[in-house]
Amino acid sequence: MSAIQVTGLTKRYGELTAVDDVTLSVGEGEFVGVLGPNGAGKTTLLEMVEGLRRPDGGQVEVLGEAVWPRNPRLQPRIGVQLQASSFFERLTAREQIRTFASLYGVGGAIADEWLERVGLTDKADARVEDLSGGQAQRLSIACALVHDPELVFLDEPTSALDPQARRNLWDLLSSLNDTGRTVVLTTHYMDEAEVLCDRVAVMDHGRILQVDSPAALVRGLDAPARITVAPGSLGAEEAAAIPGVAEASEGVDGLVLVTREPGAVLGVLAAGDHLAGVSVQTGTLEDVFLALTGREYRA
Ligand SMILES: Nc1ncnc2c1ncn2[C@@H]1O[C@H](COP(=O)(O)OP(=O)(O)OP(=O)(O)O)[C@@H](O)[C@H]1O
């Protein structure tokens, strides 16, 4: 069964169509990312799927249930990362998460465990107003997860985090997903989408342009591979004569061979003992975005 089924979803703000006829399905246990630049419509889409915003058209079904109007049967089963501004005022971090926990009948010990899991134990007694942006973000994520929901929604969960906290959160989300939870997040970070997601929906101007695994999106580009050979290892003429090499030219890091048959070319390089220091570069999600929109990706 699908965890999420979105059909023809549309949201307009005056003249602007923020979400334009989006159809998307997310399977149980999948980790799906909605990737797009600022203003692509990711938040609006997510809020409609969460049942927080009313669509102008289309349908949303989450865990087999309608989400609008507010569906109380869904609340215990889904976790929604709220913006830091939605915290209860003047509570400490511990009181905040314990309050969320108690709403779902979850005990204080588990709430404290979640503070630990997001690295906030030493901030447990700080008021939420006194947390840094990254700390508040981690607290909001812990509050969304404290009742162990089967489906988790996160809106740009790592945007205010430093690199270490970002890695830690990636590990946390991956481990949740490994234990069967469905995770849907929005991000404008290509690397985040690439590392975490089973499938990525590339979104721009309210539309989902393509949905697939990061590897399949890149494969679909049909872009040639670039093999860089360490300087001095091989001459340009010799390299150009290797079957399958379309082009060989000196680059900053060595000789760059452009080929659509990287396996065969690497085989020849190995046979000639030229593999030391070789690197292979294929397309990236940035190339995918460029191919889909005709524009460079700017988060
Ligand atoms: N309440 C609103 N009223 C009017 N326009 C809105 C409203 N909310 C969003 N928009 C507009 O809809 C478009 C999509 O916004 P949305 O926040 O969904 O994009 P996003 O992809 O989440 O962007 P970001 O990465 O910056 O959060 C934007 O052009 C935005 O200005």
mmCIF file of C-alpha atoms in Angstrom, residues 24 26 30-36 42 183-187 192-193 196-203 208 210-212:
data_model
loop_
_atom_site.group_PDB
_atom_site.id
_atom_site.type_symbol
_atom_site.label_atom_id
_atom_site.label_comp_id
_atom_site.label_asym_id
_atom_site.label_seq_id
_atom_site.Cartn_x
_atom_site.Cartn_y
_atom_site.Cartn_z
ATOM 1 C CA LEU A 24 3.166 11.660 -6.473
ATOM 2 C CA VAL A 26 5.250 7.338 -1.731
ATOM 3 C CA GLU A 30 10.354 4.740 1.438
ATOM 4 C CA PHE A 31 12.621 7.728 1.978
ATOM 5 C CA VAL A 32 11.549 10.396 -0.496
ATOM 6 C CA GLY A 33 12.964 13.871 -0.955
ATOM 7 C CA VAL A 34 11.358 16.838 -2.656
ATOM 8 C CA LEU A 35 14.277 18.778 -4.068
ATOM 9 C CA GLY A 36 14.049 22.248 -5.514
ATOM 10 C CA LYS A 42 8.041 22.398 -1.658
ATOM 11 C CA VAL A 183 10.316 9.619 5.639
ATOM 12 C CA VAL A 184 9.447 12.542 3.385
ATOM 13 C CA LEU A 185 11.577 15.643 3.448
ATOM 14 C CA THR A 186 12.041 18.769 1.444
ATOM 15 C CA THR A 187 15.515 20.050 0.814
ATOM 16 C CA GLU A 192 21.332 15.589 1.141
ATOM 17 C CA ALA A 193 18.900 14.269 -1.453
ATOM 18 C CA LEU A 196 19.492 9.987 2.017
ATOM 19 C CA CYS A 197 16.723 9.435 -0.460
ATOM 20 C CA ASP A 198 15.495 6.282 -2.172
ATOM 21 C CA ARG A 199 13.735 8.569 -4.625
ATOM 22 C CA VAL A 200 13.961 12.267 -5.331
ATOM 23 C CA ALA A 201 11.175 14.415 -6.774
ATOM 24 C CA VAL A 202 12.779 17.331 -8.593
ATOM 25 C CA MET A 203 10.485 20.347 -8.211
ATOM 26 C CA ILE A 208 7.392 17.944 -10.181
ATOM 27 C CA GLN A 210 10.845 13.997 -12.516
ATOM 28 C CA VAL A 211 10.831 11.404 -9.735
ATOM 29 C CA ASP A 212 13.363 8.612 -9.493
#
